[in-house]
Amino acid sequence: MTIRFDNRVAIVTGAGNGLGRAHALLLASRGAKVVVNDPGGAVDGKGGGHAAADQVVAEIKAAGGEAVPNYDSVAEPASAANIVKTAVDSFGTVDIVVNNAGVLRDKTFHNMTTEDFDFVVKVHFLGTAYVTHAAWPILRAKAYGRVVVTSSNSGIYGTFGQANYGGAKLAVVGFMNALRLEGQKYNIMINALAPVAATRMTESLMTPEVLDKLRPEFVSPMVAWLCSEQCQRTGDIWSAGAGTFARIEYREAEGVRIAGRAPTLEDVAENIDKIADVSASRVFRTSGEEVAAVVSGS
Ligand code: NAI
């Protein structure tokens, strides 16, 4: 099976470096017309410039692909909408949105300013929402869309010193869970990526041998699959890195039911190990399913 993106228009945010660059190159190499969004700037989001986006556009064109740059930030509604406008003005529509843009402002929570907290949440979570919000009416009207949000094992499992980043990275999963339900009727598939890659964001944490195994282009096949017409999966979290690909899911323990009387604090204390035991567990696909199971005790 050869997967192609001919006549598809893709937006990749933060595509001037690292993972976004690799996603943009792969999509373009398979025929997608790509908006390479990147305002430039350092890992902490300070500064800016056109070089990062321009360089990736030049690489795509040199390989025979089609791409245009966009230098807007995802982190404000108007500039995020302008990214989508660039796609429409340049290529007439949008089919694929890869929300990849990201920054880091790591600090232990007691040393973290609320400004650094807000900024990281704005880029990762609100930026994802703003860009997707601007594209959504187009995807809905054409009854076709593929959206990727970029989560992180930092949000899913936890990383010391990343309360802002980890929180924002799991927020995009909650966002996806709602849009999965809202988009299904319109053939809009939305999935979350949890990547691991050696980029300027992570390279200082890794040895040279590990860096080589974690090339960003080893992640992009997962993203391209999620952006393809062939992908009929929606609302899942996908781990990808170093050539390993794996779905991540939440499970809820069978738990303990106290029936026929009001449960007490002691009931919880006495049963805590059983409440925590996920050896028998269930997976729910909507909050309604979970509430129904809790209420019925099934
Ligand atoms: P990177 O720093 O190489 O790339 C991030 C890109 O986003 C940069 O080019 C930057 O200019 C751009 N960007 C920053 N603020 C922006 C804004 N307001 N609007 C548009 N673009 C903006 O980092 P990397 O590693 O490629 O990260 C890509 C995504 O993957 C991020 O969302 C990151 O949080 C996520 N991620 C990366 C992991 C890794 O192992 N590298 C692990 C988990 C998640």
CSV table of C-alpha atoms and ligand atoms in Angstrom, one decimal:
chain,number,residue,atom,x,y,z
A,1,MET,CA,0.0,0.0,0.0
A,2,THR,CA,1.4,3.4,-1.0
A,3,ILE,CA,0.0,6.2,1.0
A,4,ARG,CA,-0.1,9.6,-0.7
A,5,PHE,CA,-1.5,13.0,0.0
A,6,ASP,CA,-2.0,14.4,-3.5
A,7,ASN,CA,-4.5,17.2,-3.5
A,8,ARG,CA,-4.4,17.4,0.3
A,9,VAL,CA,-3.4,20.6,2.1
A,10,ALA,CA,-1.6,20.2,5.4
A,11,ILE,CA,-0.7,22.8,8.1
A,12,VAL,CA,2.2,21.8,10.3
A,13,THR,CA,2.8,24.2,13.1
A,14,GLY,CA,6.3,24.7,14.5
A,15,ALA,CA,7.6,23.1,11.4
A,16,GLY,CA,10.9,25.0,11.2
A,17,ASN,CA,12.8,22.6,13.4
A,18,GLY,CA,12.8,19.1,14.9
A,19,LEU,CA,9.7,17.0,14.7
A,20,GLY,CA,7.6,19.5,12.8
A,21,ARG,CA,10.2,19.8,10.1
A,22,ALA,CA,10.3,16.0,9.7
A,23,HIS,CA,6.5,15.7,9.6
A,24,ALA,CA,6.4,18.5,6.9
A,25,LEU,CA,9.1,16.9,4.8
A,26,LEU,CA,7.4,13.5,4.9
A,27,LEU,CA,3.9,14.8,4.0
A,28,ALA,CA,5.3,17.0,1.2
A,29,SER,CA,7.4,14.0,-0.2
A,30,ARG,CA,4.1,12.1,-0.5
A,31,GLY,CA,2.3,14.9,-2.4
A,32,ALA,CA,0.8,17.2,0.3
A,33,LYS,CA,0.8,20.9,-0.2
A,34,VAL,CA,2.2,22.1,3.1
A,35,VAL,CA,2.0,25.3,5.1
A,36,VAL,CA,5.3,25.4,7.1
A,37,ASN,CA,4.4,27.5,10.1
A,38,ASP,CA,7.1,28.7,12.4
A,39,PRO,CA,7.7,32.2,14.0
A,40,GLY,CA,11.3,31.2,14.7
A,41,GLY,CA,12.7,31.8,18.2
A,42,ALA,CA,14.5,29.9,20.9
A,43,VAL,CA,13.3,26.8,22.8
A,44,ASP,CA,11.8,29.0,25.4
A,45,GLY,CA,9.8,31.0,22.7
A,46,LYS,CA,11.9,34.1,23.0
A,47,GLY,CA,13.0,35.9,19.8
A,48,GLY,CA,11.9,35.0,16.3
A,49,GLY,CA,12.7,35.2,12.6
A,50,HIS,CA,11.8,33.8,9.2
A,51,ALA,CA,14.9,31.6,8.7
A,52,ALA,CA,13.5,28.4,10.2
A,53,ALA,CA,10.3,28.2,8.2
A,54,ASP,CA,12.0,29.5,5.0
A,55,GLN,CA,14.7,26.8,5.3
A,56,VAL,CA,12.1,24.0,5.4
A,57,VAL,CA,10.1,25.4,2.6
A,58,ALA,CA,13.3,25.6,0.5
A,59,GLU,CA,14.1,21.9,1.4
A,60,ILE,CA,10.6,20.8,0.3
A,61,LYS,CA,10.8,22.7,-2.9
A,62,ALA,CA,14.3,21.4,-3.7
A,63,ALA,CA,12.9,17.9,-3.4
A,64,GLY,CA,10.1,18.8,-5.9
A,65,GLY,CA,7.3,19.4,-3.3
A,66,GLU,CA,5.0,22.3,-2.7
A,67,ALA,CA,5.1,24.4,0.4
A,68,VAL,CA,4.6,28.0,1.7
A,69,PRO,CA,6.0,29.6,4.8
A,70,ASN,CA,3.9,31.2,7.6
A,71,TYR,CA,5.5,33.0,10.5
A,72,ASP,CA,2.5,33.5,12.8
A,73,SER,CA,2.3,32.3,16.4
A,74,VAL,CA,-0.2,29.7,17.3
A,75,ALA,CA,-0.6,31.3,20.7
A,76,GLU,CA,-3.1,34.1,19.8
A,77,PRO,CA,-6.5,33.6,18.1
A,78,ALA,CA,-5.9,36.1,15.3
A,79,SER,CA,-2.4,34.9,14.4
A,80,ALA,CA,-3.5,31.3,14.6
A,81,ALA,CA,-6.4,32.0,12.3
A,82,ASN,CA,-3.9,33.6,9.9
A,83,ILE,CA,-2.0,30.3,9.6
A,84,VAL,CA,-5.2,28.7,8.3
A,85,LYS,CA,-5.8,31.7,6.1
A,86,THR,CA,-2.4,31.1,4.6
A,87,ALA,CA,-3.4,27.6,3.6
A,88,VAL,CA,-6.7,28.8,2.1
A,89,ASP,CA,-5.1,31.7,0.2
A,90,SER,CA,-2.2,29.6,-1.1
A,91,PHE,CA,-3.9,26.3,-1.7
A,92,GLY,CA,-7.6,26.8,-1.5
A,93,THR,CA,-8.4,24.7,1.5
A,94,VAL,CA,-7.1,22.7,4.4
A,95,ASP,CA,-7.4,19.0,5.0
A,96,ILE,CA,-4.8,18.2,7.6
A,97,VAL,CA,-3.7,20.0,10.8
A,98,VAL,CA,-0.6,18.9,12.6
A,99,ASN,CA,-0.5,20.8,15.9
A,100,ASN,CA,3.2,20.4,16.7
A,101,ALA,CA,4.4,23.9,17.9
A,102,GLY,CA,6.0,23.8,21.3
A,103,VAL,CA,8.2,25.6,23.8
A,104,LEU,CA,9.8,24.8,27.1
A,105,ARG,CA,10.2,26.8,30.3
A,106,ASP,CA,11.1,24.2,32.8
A,107,LYS,CA,11.4,25.0,36.5
A,108,THR,CA,10.4,23.3,39.7
A,109,PHE,CA,6.9,24.5,40.5
A,110,HIS,CA,7.9,26.6,43.5
A,111,ASN,CA,10.4,28.5,41.3
A,112,MET,CA,8.1,28.8,38.3
A,113,THR,CA,6.5,32.2,37.6
A,114,THR,CA,2.9,32.3,36.6
A,115,GLU,CA,4.1,34.0,33.4
A,116,ASP,CA,6.1,31.0,32.5
A,117,PHE,CA,3.2,28.8,33.3
A,118,ASP,CA,0.8,30.8,31.2
A,119,PHE,CA,3.1,31.1,28.3
A,120,VAL,CA,3.7,27.3,28.0
A,121,VAL,CA,0.0,26.6,28.3
A,122,LYS,CA,-0.8,29.2,25.7
A,123,VAL,CA,1.5,27.8,23.1
A,124,HIS,CA,0.8,24.1,23.6
A,125,PHE,CA,-2.8,24.0,24.7
A,126,LEU,CA,-4.5,27.2,23.5
A,127,GLY,CA,-2.3,27.3,20.4
A,128,THR,CA,-3.6,23.8,19.5
A,129,ALA,CA,-7.2,25.0,20.2
A,130,TYR,CA,-6.9,28.2,18.2
A,131,VAL,CA,-5.4,26.7,15.1
A,132,THR,CA,-7.9,23.8,15.1
A,133,HIS,CA,-10.7,26.2,15.8
A,134,ALA,CA,-9.9,28.2,12.7
A,135,ALA,CA,-9.6,25.1,10.6
A,136,TRP,CA,-12.6,23.3,12.0
A,137,PRO,CA,-15.4,25.0,10.0
A,138,ILE,CA,-13.6,24.2,6.8
A,139,LEU,CA,-13.0,20.5,7.8
A,140,ARG,CA,-16.6,20.2,8.9
A,141,ALA,CA,-18.0,21.8,5.7
A,142,LYS,CA,-16.0,19.5,3.5
A,143,ALA,CA,-16.7,16.5,5.7
A,144,TYR,CA,-13.0,15.6,5.7
A,145,GLY,CA,-10.2,16.2,8.2
A,146,ARG,CA,-7.2,14.8,9.9
A,147,VAL,CA,-6.0,16.5,13.0
A,148,VAL,CA,-3.0,15.6,15.2
A,149,VAL,CA,-2.4,17.1,18.6
A,150,THR,CA,1.0,16.7,20.1
A,151,SER,CA,1.0,15.4,23.7
A,152,SER,CA,4.0,14.1,25.6
A,153,ASN,CA,5.0,11.4,28.0
A,154,SER,CA,5.7,14.3,30.3
A,155,GLY,CA,1.9,14.9,30.6
A,156,ILE,CA,0.9,11.3,30.4
A,157,TYR,CA,3.4,9.9,32.9
A,158,GLY,CA,5.1,13.0,34.5
A,159,THR,CA,8.5,14.8,34.4
A,160,PHE,CA,10.1,16.6,37.3
A,161,GLY,CA,10.2,20.4,36.6
A,162,GLN,CA,7.5,20.4,33.9
A,163,ALA,CA,4.3,21.3,35.7
A,164,ASN,CA,3.4,23.9,33.0
A,165,TYR,CA,4.4,21.7,30.1
A,166,GLY,CA,3.0,18.4,31.4
A,167,GLY,CA,-0.3,20.0,32.3
A,168,ALA,CA,-0.6,21.6,28.8
A,169,LYS,CA,0.4,18.3,27.1
A,170,LEU,CA,-2.4,16.4,28.8
A,171,ALA,CA,-4.9,19.2,28.2
A,172,VAL,CA,-4.6,18.5,24.5
A,173,VAL,CA,-5.7,15.0,25.1
A,174,GLY,CA,-8.9,16.2,26.8
A,175,PHE,CA,-9.4,18.5,23.9
A,176,MET,CA,-9.0,15.6,21.5
A,177,ASN,CA,-11.5,13.5,23.4
A,178,ALA,CA,-14.2,16.0,22.9
A,179,LEU,CA,-13.4,16.7,19.2
A,180,ARG,CA,-13.3,12.9,18.5
A,181,LEU,CA,-17.0,12.9,19.3
A,182,GLU,CA,-17.8,16.1,17.5
A,183,GLY,CA,-15.8,15.3,14.4
A,184,GLN,CA,-16.8,11.7,13.8
A,185,LYS,CA,-20.0,12.5,11.9
A,186,TYR,CA,-17.9,14.7,9.6
A,187,ASN,CA,-15.1,12.2,8.8
A,188,ILE,CA,-12.7,14.2,11.0
A,189,MET,CA,-10.3,11.9,12.7
A,190,ILE,CA,-8.2,13.5,15.5
A,191,ASN,CA,-5.4,11.7,17.3
A,192,ALA,CA,-2.7,12.5,19.8
A,193,LEU,CA,1.0,11.9,19.4
A,194,ALA,CA,3.3,11.2,22.3
A,195,PRO,CA,6.7,11.4,20.6
A,196,VAL,CA,10.3,10.8,21.7
A,197,ALA,CA,12.9,12.4,19.6
A,198,ALA,CA,16.3,14.1,19.7
A,199,THR,CA,15.6,17.7,18.9
A,200,ARG,CA,17.0,21.0,20.3
A,201,MET,CA,14.3,20.6,23.0
A,202,THR,CA,15.7,17.3,24.3
A,203,GLU,CA,19.3,16.8,23.0
A,204,SER,CA,21.0,18.2,26.1
A,205,LEU,CA,19.4,15.4,28.1
A,206,MET,CA,20.9,12.6,25.8
A,207,THR,CA,24.1,10.9,25.0
A,208,PRO,CA,25.3,10.8,21.3
A,209,GLU,CA,24.5,7.1,20.9
A,210,VAL,CA,20.9,7.7,22.1
A,211,LEU,CA,20.6,10.8,19.9
A,212,ASP,CA,21.2,8.8,16.8
A,213,LYS,CA,18.4,6.3,17.6
A,214,LEU,CA,16.0,9.1,18.3
A,215,ARG,CA,15.9,10.9,15.0
A,216,PRO,CA,12.8,13.0,14.5
A,217,GLU,CA,12.1,11.3,11.1
A,218,PHE,CA,11.6,8.0,13.0
A,219,VAL,CA,8.4,9.6,14.6
A,220,SER,CA,6.9,11.1,11.4
A,221,PRO,CA,5.6,7.9,9.8
A,222,MET,CA,3.1,7.7,12.7
A,223,VAL,CA,2.0,11.2,12.2
A,224,ALA,CA,1.7,10.8,8.4
A,225,TRP,CA,-0.4,7.6,9.0
A,226,LEU,CA,-2.8,9.6,11.3
A,227,CYS,CA,-3.1,12.2,8.6
A,228,SER,CA,-3.9,9.8,5.8
A,229,GLU,CA,-7.3,9.0,4.3
A,230,GLN,CA,-6.6,5.3,5.2
A,231,CYS,CA,-6.6,6.2,8.9
A,232,GLN,CA,-10.0,5.5,10.4
A,233,ARG,CA,-8.9,5.5,14.0
A,234,THR,CA,-9.8,8.5,16.0
A,235,GLY,CA,-9.4,9.7,19.6
A,236,ASP,CA,-6.3,7.6,20.5
A,237,ILE,CA,-2.9,8.4,21.9
A,238,TRP,CA,0.1,7.1,20.0
A,239,SER,CA,3.6,6.8,21.3
A,240,ALA,CA,6.3,7.0,18.7
A,241,GLY,CA,10.1,7.2,19.0
A,242,ALA,CA,13.3,5.3,18.0
A,243,GLY,CA,11.2,3.1,15.6
A,244,THR,CA,8.9,1.9,18.3
A,245,PHE,CA,5.2,2.7,17.8
A,246,ALA,CA,2.5,1.9,20.5
A,247,ARG,CA,-1.0,2.9,21.4
A,248,ILE,CA,-1.5,4.3,24.9
A,249,GLU,CA,-4.8,4.0,26.7
A,250,TYR,CA,-6.4,4.7,30.1
A,251,ARG,CA,-7.8,1.9,32.1
A,252,GLU,CA,-10.1,2.0,35.0
A,253,ALA,CA,-9.9,-0.6,37.7
A,254,GLU,CA,-13.0,-2.8,38.4
A,255,GLY,CA,-12.9,-1.2,41.9
A,256,VAL,CA,-15.1,-1.8,44.8
A,257,ARG,CA,-18.8,-1.1,45.1
A,258,ILE,CA,-20.4,-0.3,48.5
A,259,ALA,CA,-24.1,-0.9,47.9
A,260,GLY,CA,-27.3,-0.4,50.0
A,261,ARG,CA,-25.8,2.2,52.3
A,262,ALA,CA,-23.8,5.4,52.2
A,263,PRO,CA,-20.1,4.6,51.8
A,264,THR,CA,-17.8,5.8,54.6
A,265,LEU,CA,-14.3,7.0,54.8
A,266,GLU,CA,-13.4,3.7,56.5
A,267,ASP,CA,-14.8,1.8,53.5
A,268,VAL,CA,-12.3,3.6,51.3
A,269,ALA,CA,-9.4,3.1,53.7
A,270,GLU,CA,-10.1,-0.6,54.2
A,271,ASN,CA,-10.5,-1.3,50.5
A,272,ILE,CA,-7.8,1.0,49.1
A,273,ASP,CA,-5.6,-1.8,47.6
A,274,LYS,CA,-8.6,-3.3,45.8
A,275,ILE,CA,-9.7,0.1,44.6
A,276,ALA,CA,-6.3,0.7,43.2
A,277,ASP,CA,-5.9,-2.8,41.7
A,278,VAL,CA,-6.1,-2.6,37.9
A,279,SER,CA,-5.5,-6.3,37.2
A,280,ALA,CA,-9.2,-6.4,36.2
A,281,SER,CA,-9.9,-3.2,34.4
A,282,ARG,CA,-12.0,-1.6,31.8
A,283,VAL,CA,-11.6,0.9,29.0
A,284,PHE,CA,-14.3,3.6,28.4
A,285,ARG,CA,-14.6,5.6,25.2
A,286,THR,CA,-16.9,8.4,26.5
A,287,SER,CA,-17.5,10.0,29.9
A,288,GLY,CA,-21.1,8.9,29.7
A,289,GLU,CA,-20.1,5.2,29.4
A,290,GLU,CA,-18.0,5.6,32.5
A,291,VAL,CA,-20.7,7.4,34.5
A,292,ALA,CA,-23.2,4.7,33.5
A,293,ALA,CA,-20.8,1.9,34.7
A,294,VAL,CA,-20.1,3.7,38.0
A,295,VAL,CA,-23.8,4.3,38.7
A,296,SER,CA,-24.9,0.8,37.8
A,297,GLY,CA,-21.9,-0.8,39.6
A,298,SER,CA,-21.3,-3.0,36.5
B,1,NAI,P1,11.7,22.1,18.6
B,1,NAI,O1,12.0,23.1,19.5
B,1,NAI,O2,12.7,21.5,17.7
B,1,NAI,O3,10.4,22.5,17.7
B,1,NAI,C1,9.4,23.2,18.1
B,1,NAI,C2,9.0,24.3,17.1
B,1,NAI,O4,7.9,25.0,17.5
B,1,NAI,C3,10.2,25.3,16.9
B,1,NAI,O5,10.5,25.4,15.6
B,1,NAI,C4,9.6,26.6,17.4
B,1,NAI,O6,10.0,27.7,16.7
B,1,NAI,C5,8.1,26.4,17.2
B,1,NAI,N1,7.2,27.2,18.0
B,1,NAI,C6,7.5,27.7,19.2
B,1,NAI,N2,6.5,28.5,19.6
B,1,NAI,C7,5.6,28.6,18.6
B,1,NAI,C8,4.5,29.4,18.4
B,1,NAI,N3,3.9,30.2,19.3
B,1,NAI,N4,3.8,29.2,17.2
B,1,NAI,C9,4.3,28.4,16.2
B,1,NAI,N5,5.4,27.7,16.4
B,1,NAI,C10,6.1,27.8,17.5
B,1,NAI,O7,11.1,20.9,19.5
B,1,NAI,P2,10.5,19.4,19.1
B,1,NAI,O8,11.1,18.5,20.0
B,1,NAI,O9,10.6,19.2,17.6
B,1,NAI,O10,9.0,19.6,19.5
B,1,NAI,C11,7.9,19.4,18.7
B,1,NAI,C12,6.7,19.1,19.5
B,1,NAI,O11,6.8,17.8,20.1
B,1,NAI,C13,6.4,20.0,20.7
B,1,NAI,O12,5.0,20.2,20.8
B,1,NAI,C14,7.0,19.2,21.8
B,1,NAI,O13,6.4,19.6,23.1
B,1,NAI,C15,6.6,17.8,21.4
B,1,NAI,N6,7.4,16.8,22.1
B,1,NAI,C16,8.7,16.6,21.8
B,1,NAI,C17,9.3,15.5,22.4
B,1,NAI,C18,10.7,15.2,22.1
B,1,NAI,O14,11.2,14.2,22.6
B,1,NAI,N7,11.4,16.0,21.3
B,1,NAI,C19,8.7,14.7,23.5
B,1,NAI,C20,7.3,15.0,23.7
B,1,NAI,C21,6.7,16.0,23.0
